[in-house]
Coordinates of N, CA and C in Angstrom, one line a residue:
X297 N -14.5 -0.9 3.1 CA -15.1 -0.5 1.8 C -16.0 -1.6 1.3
X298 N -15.5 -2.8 0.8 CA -16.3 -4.2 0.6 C -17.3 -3.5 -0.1
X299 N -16.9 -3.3 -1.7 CA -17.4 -2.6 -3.3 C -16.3 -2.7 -4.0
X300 N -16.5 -2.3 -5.2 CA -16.2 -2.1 -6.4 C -15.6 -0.5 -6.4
X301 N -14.7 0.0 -7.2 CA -14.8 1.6 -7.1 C -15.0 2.2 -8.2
X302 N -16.1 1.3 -9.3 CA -17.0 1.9 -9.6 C -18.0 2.5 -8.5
X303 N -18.6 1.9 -7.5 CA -19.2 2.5 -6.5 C -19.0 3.4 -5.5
X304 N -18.0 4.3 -6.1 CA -17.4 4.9 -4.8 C -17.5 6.6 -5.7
X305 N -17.4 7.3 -4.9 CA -17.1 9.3 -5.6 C -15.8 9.5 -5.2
X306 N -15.0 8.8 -4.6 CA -13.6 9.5 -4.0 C -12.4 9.0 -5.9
X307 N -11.1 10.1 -5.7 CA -10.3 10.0 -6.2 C -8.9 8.8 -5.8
X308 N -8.6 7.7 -6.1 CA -7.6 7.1 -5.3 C -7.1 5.7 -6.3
X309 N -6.7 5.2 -4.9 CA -5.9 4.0 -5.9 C -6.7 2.5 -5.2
X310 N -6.7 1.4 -5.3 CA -6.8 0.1 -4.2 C -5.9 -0.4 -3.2
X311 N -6.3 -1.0 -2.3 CA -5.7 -0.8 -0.8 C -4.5 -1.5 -1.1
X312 N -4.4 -1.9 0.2 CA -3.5 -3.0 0.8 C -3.8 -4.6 0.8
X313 N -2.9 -5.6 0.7 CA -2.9 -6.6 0.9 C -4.1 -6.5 2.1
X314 N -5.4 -7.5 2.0 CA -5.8 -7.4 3.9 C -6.9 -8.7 3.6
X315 N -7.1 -9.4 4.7 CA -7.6 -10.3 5.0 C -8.6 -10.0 6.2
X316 N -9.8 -9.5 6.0 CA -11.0 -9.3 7.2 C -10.8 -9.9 8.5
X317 N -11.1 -11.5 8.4 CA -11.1 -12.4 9.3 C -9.7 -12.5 10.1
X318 N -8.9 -12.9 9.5 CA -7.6 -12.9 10.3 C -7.0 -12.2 11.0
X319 N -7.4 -10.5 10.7 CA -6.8 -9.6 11.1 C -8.2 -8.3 11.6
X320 N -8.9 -9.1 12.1 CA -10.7 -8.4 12.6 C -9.8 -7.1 13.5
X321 N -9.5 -7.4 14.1 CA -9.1 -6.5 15.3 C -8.2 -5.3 14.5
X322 N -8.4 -5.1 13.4 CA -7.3 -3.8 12.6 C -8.3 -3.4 11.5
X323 N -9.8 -4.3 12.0 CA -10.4 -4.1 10.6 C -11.2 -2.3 11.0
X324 N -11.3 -1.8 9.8 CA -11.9 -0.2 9.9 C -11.3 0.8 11.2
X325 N -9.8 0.2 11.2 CA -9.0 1.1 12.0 C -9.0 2.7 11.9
X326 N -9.8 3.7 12.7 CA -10.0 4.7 12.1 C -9.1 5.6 11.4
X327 N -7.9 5.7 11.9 CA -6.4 6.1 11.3 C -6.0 5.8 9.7
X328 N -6.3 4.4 9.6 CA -5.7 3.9 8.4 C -5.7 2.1 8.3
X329 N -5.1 1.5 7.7 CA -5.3 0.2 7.1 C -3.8 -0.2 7.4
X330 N -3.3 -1.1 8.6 CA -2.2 -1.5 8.4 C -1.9 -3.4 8.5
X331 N -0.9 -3.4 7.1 CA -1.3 -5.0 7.5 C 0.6 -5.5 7.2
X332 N 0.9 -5.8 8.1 CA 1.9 -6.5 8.0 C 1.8 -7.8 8.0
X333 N 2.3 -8.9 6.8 CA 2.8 -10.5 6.5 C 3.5 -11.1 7.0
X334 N 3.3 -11.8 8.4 CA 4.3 -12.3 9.2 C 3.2 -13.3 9.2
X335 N 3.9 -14.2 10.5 CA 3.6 -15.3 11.3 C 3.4 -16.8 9.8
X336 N 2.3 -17.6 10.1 CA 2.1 -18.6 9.4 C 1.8 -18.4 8.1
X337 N 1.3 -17.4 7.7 CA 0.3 -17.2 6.6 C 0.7 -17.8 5.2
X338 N 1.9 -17.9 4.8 CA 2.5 -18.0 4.2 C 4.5 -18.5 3.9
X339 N 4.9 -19.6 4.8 CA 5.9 -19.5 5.3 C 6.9 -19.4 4.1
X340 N 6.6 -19.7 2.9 CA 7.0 -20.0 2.1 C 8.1 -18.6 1.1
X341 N 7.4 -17.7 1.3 CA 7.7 -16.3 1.3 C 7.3 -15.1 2.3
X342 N 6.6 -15.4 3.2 CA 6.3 -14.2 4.2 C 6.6 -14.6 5.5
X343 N 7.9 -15.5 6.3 CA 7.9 -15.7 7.2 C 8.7 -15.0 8.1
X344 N 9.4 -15.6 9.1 CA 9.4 -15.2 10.8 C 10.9 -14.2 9.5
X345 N 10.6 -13.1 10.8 CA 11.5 -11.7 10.4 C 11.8 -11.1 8.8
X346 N 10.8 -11.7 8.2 CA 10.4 -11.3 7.1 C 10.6 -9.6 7.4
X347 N 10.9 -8.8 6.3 CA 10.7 -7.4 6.1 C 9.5 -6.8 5.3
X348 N 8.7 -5.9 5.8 CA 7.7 -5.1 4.3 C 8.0 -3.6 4.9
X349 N 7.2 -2.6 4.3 CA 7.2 -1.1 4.3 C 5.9 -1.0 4.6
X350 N 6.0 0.6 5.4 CA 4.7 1.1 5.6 C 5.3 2.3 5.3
X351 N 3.7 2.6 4.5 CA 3.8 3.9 4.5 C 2.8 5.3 5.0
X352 N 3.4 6.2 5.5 CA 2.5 6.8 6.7 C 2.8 8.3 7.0
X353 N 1.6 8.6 6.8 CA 1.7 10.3 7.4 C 1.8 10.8 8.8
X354 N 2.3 11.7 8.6 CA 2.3 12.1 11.0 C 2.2 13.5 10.9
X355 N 2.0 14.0 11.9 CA 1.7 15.4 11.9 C 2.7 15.9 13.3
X356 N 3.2 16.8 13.1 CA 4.5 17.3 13.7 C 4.6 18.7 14.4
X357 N 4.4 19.0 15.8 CA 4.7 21.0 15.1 C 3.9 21.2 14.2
X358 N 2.8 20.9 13.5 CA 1.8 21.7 13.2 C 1.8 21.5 11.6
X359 N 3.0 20.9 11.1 CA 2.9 20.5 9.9 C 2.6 18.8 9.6
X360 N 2.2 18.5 7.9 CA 2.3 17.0 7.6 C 3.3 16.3 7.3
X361 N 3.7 15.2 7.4 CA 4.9 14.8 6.7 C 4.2 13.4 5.8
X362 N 5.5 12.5 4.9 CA 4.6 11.5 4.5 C 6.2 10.6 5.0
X363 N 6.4 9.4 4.9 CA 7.3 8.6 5.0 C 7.1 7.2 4.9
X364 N 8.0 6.5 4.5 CA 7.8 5.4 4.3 C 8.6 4.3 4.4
X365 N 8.7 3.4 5.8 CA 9.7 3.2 7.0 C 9.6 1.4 6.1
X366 N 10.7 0.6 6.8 CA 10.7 -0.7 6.6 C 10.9 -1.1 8.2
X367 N 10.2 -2.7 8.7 CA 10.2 -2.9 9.7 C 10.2 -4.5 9.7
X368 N 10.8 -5.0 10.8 CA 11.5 -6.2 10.8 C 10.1 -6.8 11.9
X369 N 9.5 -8.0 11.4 CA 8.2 -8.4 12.3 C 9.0 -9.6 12.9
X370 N 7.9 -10.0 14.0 CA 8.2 -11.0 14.8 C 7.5 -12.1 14.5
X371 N 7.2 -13.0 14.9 CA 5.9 -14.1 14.9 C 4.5 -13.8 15.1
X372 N 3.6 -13.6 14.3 CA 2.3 -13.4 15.0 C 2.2 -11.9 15.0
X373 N 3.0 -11.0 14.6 CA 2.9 -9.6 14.5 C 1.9 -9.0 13.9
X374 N 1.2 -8.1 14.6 CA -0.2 -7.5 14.3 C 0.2 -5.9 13.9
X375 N 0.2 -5.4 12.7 CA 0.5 -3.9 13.3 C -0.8 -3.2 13.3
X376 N -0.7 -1.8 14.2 CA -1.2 -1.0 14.5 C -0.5 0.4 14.4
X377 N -1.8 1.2 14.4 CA -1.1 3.0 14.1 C -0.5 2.8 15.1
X378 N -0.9 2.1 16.8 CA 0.3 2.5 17.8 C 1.6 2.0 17.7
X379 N 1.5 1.3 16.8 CA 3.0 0.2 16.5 C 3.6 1.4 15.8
X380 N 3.0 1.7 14.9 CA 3.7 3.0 14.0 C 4.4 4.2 14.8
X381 N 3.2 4.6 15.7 CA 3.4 6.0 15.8 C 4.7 5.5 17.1
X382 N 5.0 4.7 17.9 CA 5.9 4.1 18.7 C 7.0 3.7 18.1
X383 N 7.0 2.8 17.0 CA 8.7 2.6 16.5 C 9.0 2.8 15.3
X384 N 8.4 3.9 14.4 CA 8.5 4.8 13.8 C 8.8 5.9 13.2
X385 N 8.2 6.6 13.9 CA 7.4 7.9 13.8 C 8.2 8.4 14.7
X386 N 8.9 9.9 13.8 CA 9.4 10.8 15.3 C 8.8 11.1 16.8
X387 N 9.5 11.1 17.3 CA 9.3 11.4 18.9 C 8.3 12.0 18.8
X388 N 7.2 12.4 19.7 CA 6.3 13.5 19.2 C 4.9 13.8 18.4
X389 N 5.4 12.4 17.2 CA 4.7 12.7 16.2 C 3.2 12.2 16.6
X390 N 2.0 12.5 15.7 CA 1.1 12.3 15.8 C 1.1 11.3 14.4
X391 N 0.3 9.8 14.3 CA 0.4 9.0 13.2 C -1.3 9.9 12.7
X392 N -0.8 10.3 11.5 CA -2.4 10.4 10.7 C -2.9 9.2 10.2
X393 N -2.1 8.7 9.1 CA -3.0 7.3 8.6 C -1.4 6.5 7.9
X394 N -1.7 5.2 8.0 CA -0.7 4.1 7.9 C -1.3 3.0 6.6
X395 N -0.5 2.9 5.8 CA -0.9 1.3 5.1 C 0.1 0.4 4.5
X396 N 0.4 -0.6 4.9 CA 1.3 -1.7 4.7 C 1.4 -2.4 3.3
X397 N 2.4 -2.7 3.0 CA 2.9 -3.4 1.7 C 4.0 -4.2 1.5
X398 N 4.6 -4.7 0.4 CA 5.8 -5.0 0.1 C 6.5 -4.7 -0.4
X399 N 8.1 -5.0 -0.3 CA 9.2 -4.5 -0.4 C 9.3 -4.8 -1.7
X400 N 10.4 -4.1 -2.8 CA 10.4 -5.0 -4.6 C 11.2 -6.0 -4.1
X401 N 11.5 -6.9 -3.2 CA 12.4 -7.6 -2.9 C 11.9 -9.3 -3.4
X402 N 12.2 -9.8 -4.6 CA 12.2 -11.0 -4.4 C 11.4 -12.0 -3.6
X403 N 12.5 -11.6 -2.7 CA 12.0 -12.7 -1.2 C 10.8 -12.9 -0.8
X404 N 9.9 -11.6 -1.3 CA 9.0 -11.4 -0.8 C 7.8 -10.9 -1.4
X405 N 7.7 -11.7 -2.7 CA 6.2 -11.7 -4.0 C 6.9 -13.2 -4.2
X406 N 5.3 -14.2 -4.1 CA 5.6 -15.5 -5.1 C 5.5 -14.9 -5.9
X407 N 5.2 -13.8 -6.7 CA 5.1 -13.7 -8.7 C 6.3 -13.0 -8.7
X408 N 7.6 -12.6 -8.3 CA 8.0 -11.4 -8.3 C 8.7 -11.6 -10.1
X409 N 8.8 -12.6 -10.8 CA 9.2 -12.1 -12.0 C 7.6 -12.7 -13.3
X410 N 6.9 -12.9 -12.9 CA 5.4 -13.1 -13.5 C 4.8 -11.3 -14.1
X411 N 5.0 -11.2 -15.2 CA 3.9 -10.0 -15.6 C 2.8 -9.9 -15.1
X412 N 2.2 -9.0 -14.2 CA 0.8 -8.8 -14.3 C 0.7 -7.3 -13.9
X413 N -0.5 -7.5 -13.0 CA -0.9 -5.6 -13.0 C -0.2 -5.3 -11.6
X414 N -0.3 -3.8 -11.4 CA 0.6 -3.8 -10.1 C 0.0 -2.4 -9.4
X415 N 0.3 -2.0 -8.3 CA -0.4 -1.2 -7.6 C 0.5 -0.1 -6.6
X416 N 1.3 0.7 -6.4 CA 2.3 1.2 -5.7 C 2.2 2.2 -5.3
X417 N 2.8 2.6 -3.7 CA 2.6 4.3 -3.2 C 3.5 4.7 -2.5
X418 N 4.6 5.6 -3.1 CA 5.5 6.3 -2.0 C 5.7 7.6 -2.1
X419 N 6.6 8.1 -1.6 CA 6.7 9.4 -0.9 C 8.2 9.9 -2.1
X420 N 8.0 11.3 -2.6 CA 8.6 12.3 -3.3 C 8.9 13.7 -2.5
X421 N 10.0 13.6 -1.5 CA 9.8 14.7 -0.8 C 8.3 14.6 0.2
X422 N 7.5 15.5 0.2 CA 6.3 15.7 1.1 C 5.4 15.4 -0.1
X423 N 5.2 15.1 -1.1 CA 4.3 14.5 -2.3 C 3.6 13.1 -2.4
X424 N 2.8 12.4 -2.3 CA 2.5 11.2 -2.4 C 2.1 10.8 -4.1
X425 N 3.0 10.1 -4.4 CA 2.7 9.4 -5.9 C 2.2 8.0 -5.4
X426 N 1.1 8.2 -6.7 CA 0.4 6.6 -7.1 C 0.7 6.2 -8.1
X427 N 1.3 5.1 -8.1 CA 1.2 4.3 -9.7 C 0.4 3.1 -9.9
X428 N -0.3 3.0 -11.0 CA -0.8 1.9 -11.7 C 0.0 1.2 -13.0
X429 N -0.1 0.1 -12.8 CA 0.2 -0.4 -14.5 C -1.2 -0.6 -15.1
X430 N -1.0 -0.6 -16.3 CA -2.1 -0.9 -16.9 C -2.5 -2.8 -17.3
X431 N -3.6 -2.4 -17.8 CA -3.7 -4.1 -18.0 C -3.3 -4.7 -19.3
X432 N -2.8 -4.0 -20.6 CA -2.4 -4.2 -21.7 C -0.8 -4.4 -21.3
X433 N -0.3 -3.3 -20.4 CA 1.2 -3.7 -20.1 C 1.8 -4.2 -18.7
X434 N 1.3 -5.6 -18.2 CA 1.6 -5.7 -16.9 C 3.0 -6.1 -17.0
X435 N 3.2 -6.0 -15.9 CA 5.1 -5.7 -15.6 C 5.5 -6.3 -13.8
X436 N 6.6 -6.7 -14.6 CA 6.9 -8.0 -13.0 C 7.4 -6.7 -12.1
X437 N 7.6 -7.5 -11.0 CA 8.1 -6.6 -9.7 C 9.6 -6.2 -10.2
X438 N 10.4 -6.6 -10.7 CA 11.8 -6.1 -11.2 C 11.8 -5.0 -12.1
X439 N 10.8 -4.9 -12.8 CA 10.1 -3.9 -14.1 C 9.7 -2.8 -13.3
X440 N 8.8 -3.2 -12.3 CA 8.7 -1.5 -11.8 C 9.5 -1.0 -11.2
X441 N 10.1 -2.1 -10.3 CA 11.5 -1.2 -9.4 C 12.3 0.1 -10.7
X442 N 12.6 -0.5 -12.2 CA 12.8 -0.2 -13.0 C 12.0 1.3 -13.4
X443 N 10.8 0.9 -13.4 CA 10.0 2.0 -13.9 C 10.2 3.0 -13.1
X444 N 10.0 2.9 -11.7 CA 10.0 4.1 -10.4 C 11.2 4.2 -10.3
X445 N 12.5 4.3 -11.1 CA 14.0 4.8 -11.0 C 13.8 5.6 -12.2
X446 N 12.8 5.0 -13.4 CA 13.0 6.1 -14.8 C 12.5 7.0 -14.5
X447 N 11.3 7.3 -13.9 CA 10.1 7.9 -13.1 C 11.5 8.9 -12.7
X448 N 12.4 8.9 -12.0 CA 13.3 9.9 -11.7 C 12.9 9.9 -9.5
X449 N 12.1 8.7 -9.3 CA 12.3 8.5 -7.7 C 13.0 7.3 -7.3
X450 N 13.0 7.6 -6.1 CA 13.7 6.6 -5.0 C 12.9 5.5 -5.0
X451 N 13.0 4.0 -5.4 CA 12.2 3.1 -4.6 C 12.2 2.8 -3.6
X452 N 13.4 2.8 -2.8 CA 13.3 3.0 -1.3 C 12.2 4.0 -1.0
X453 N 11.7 4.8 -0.8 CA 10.1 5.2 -0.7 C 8.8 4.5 -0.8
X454 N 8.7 3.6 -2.0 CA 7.5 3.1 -2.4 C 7.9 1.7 -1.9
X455 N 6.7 1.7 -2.3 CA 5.9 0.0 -1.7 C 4.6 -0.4 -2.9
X456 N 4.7 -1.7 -2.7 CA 3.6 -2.5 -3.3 C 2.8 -2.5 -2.7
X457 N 1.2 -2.5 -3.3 CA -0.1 -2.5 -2.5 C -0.5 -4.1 -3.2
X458 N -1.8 -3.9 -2.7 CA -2.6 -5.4 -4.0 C -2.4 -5.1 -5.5
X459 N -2.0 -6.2 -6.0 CA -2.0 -6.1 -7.4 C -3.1 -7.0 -8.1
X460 N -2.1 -7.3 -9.2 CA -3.3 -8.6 -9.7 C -4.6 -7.4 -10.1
X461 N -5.8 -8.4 -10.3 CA -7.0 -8.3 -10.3 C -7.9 -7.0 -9.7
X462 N -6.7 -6.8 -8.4 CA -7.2 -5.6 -7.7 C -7.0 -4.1 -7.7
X463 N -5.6 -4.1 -8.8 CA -5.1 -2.8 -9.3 C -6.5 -1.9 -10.6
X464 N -6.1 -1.1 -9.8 CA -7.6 0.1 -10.3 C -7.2 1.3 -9.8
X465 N -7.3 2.5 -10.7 CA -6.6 3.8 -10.0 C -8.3 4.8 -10.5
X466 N -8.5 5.2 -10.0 CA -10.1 6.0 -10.0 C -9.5 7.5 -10.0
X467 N -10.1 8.1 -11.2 CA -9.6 9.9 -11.4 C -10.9 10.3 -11.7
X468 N -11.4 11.4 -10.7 CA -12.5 12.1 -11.2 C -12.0 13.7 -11.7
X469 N -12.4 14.1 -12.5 CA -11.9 15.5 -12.8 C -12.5 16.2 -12.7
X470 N -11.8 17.7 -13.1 CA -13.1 18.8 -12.4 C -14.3 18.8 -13.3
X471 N -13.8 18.1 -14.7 CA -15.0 18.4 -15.7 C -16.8 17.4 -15.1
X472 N -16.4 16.2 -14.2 CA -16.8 15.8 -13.6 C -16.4 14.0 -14.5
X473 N -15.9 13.9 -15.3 CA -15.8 12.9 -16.1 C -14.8 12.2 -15.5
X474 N -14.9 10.5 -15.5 CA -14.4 9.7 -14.4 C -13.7 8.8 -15.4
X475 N -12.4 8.1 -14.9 CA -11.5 7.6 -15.6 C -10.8 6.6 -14.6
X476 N -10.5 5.4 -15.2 CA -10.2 4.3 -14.6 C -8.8 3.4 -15.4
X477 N -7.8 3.5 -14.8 CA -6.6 2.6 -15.0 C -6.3 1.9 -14.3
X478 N -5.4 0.5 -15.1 CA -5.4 -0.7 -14.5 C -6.6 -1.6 -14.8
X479 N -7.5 -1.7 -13.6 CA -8.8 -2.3 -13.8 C -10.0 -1.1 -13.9
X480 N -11.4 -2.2 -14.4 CA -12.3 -1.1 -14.2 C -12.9 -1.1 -13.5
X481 N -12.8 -1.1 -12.2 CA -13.3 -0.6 -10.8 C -14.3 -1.9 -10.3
X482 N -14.9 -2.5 -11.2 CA -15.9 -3.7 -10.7 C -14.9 -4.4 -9.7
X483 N -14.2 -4.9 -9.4 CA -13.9 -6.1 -8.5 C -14.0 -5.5 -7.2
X484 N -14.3 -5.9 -6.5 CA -14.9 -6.0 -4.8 C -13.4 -5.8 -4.1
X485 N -13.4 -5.0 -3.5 CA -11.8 -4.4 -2.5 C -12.3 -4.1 -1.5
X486 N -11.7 -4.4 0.0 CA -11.9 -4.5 1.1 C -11.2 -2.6 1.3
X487 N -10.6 -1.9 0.9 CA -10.0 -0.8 1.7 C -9.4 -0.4 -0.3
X488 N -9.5 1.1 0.1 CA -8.5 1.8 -1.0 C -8.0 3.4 -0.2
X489 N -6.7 3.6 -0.7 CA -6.5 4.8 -0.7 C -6.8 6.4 -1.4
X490 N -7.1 6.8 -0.9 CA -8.3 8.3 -1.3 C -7.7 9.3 -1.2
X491 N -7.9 10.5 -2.7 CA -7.6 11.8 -2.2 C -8.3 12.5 -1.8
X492 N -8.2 13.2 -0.7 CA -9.4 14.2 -0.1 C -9.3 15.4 -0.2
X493 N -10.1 16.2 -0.3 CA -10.3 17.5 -0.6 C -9.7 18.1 0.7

C-alpha cells in the first residue's frame, strides 16, 4: 500500500506489524500479509519460541471459514500462506488470505500497560470484527482484552494489529460520506485490511 488511507476508496482497518526490508520475500504476498516476530528483532520481548496469532480465512468444500490460530516460532521464522495453509489450516483447506499479530499477552507488547491507540481483528463464529480505539480514549493492552470480553467475544480469537500512530479504521457509506476512527488516515501504512464487495 505505502499511502495514507485517506488515499485509498476501500472500507477497512490498518495492517499488520511489517517491516518491507527485512521481510522482502513476504512483501505483496498475493494471498495476504503475514508477519510473524521471532528471531533477533527484538530479543527483549519477541524472542526464540515467542508465541503470536494469525488470523486467516480458508476455503473448504466450497464454503469460507475465518479462524484465528496461535503458533510457536523458531529462530529466524518467516511465515508464509504455505506455513499456514500446512500447519494450520484443515487438511484440505485452501488459505484465502493470512495476517499476523499479537497475543494480549504481556510477554509480548513493550507498552502492554502504556495507554495508547490500538488496532484489533478476530473472528465471531464466521463474522470478522474490527476494532479501533479512538484517540481521545487510548487504552492499554489489558483494557482491551477487557473491552473484547464486554464486547460479549472471545479474545482468544482476536489479535493485535499496529497500533500507535497507525490505528485508523476507514468507513465509507452508502450515502457515499467517509468517516475515520482512531487516526485520520494521513500516516503512511505499508498494508491494511479491506472490506470487499
Amino acid at each position: 500500500m505505502n499511502k495514507g488511507m485517506l488515499y485509498t476508496s476501500q472500507t477497512g482497518i490498518n495492517g499488520t506489524l511489517f517491516e518491507r526490508n527485512r521481510f522482502a520475500d513476504n512483501y505483496m504476498e498475493p494471498y495476504g500479509i503475514c508477519y510473524w516476530i521471532y528471531n533477533d528483532y527484538d530479543e527483549e520481548y519477541h524472542n526464540t519460541e515467542s508465541v503470536t496469532k494469525t488470523f486467516f480465512t480458508y476455503e473448504l468444500n466450497g464454503s469460507y471459514y475465518r479462524y484465528v490460530d496461535v503458533h510457536t516460532g523458531s529462530d529466524d521464522e518467516r511465515a508464509t500462506i504455505g506455513t499456514v495453509e500446512n500447519s494450520m489450516a484443515p487438511a484440505g483447506a485452501t488459505v484465502r488470505g493470512a495476517i499476523g499479530g499479537k497475543r494480549f499477552g504481556s510477554a509480548y507488547h513493550n507498552d502492554y500497560s502504556t495507554p495508547d491507540q490500538r488496532t484489533m481483528i478476530g473472528a465471531y463464529g464466521n463474522t470478522v470484527i474490527m476494532l479501533v480505539t479512538d484517540l481521545s480514549t487510548p487504552r492499554s493492552v489489558a483494557q482491551t482484552l477487557a473491552d473484547v470480553e464486554e464486547l460479549g467475544y472471545d479474545p482468544s480469537y482476536f489479535l493485535h494489529l499496529d497500533g500507535g500512530g497507525s490505528t485508523t479504521m476507514r468507513v465509507k457509506r452508502a450515502s457515499g460520506e467517509v468517516d475515520y476512527y482512531g487516526g485520520s488516515g494521513g500516516r503512511t501504512i505499508q498494508n491494511m485490511v479491506s472490506i470487499m464487495d
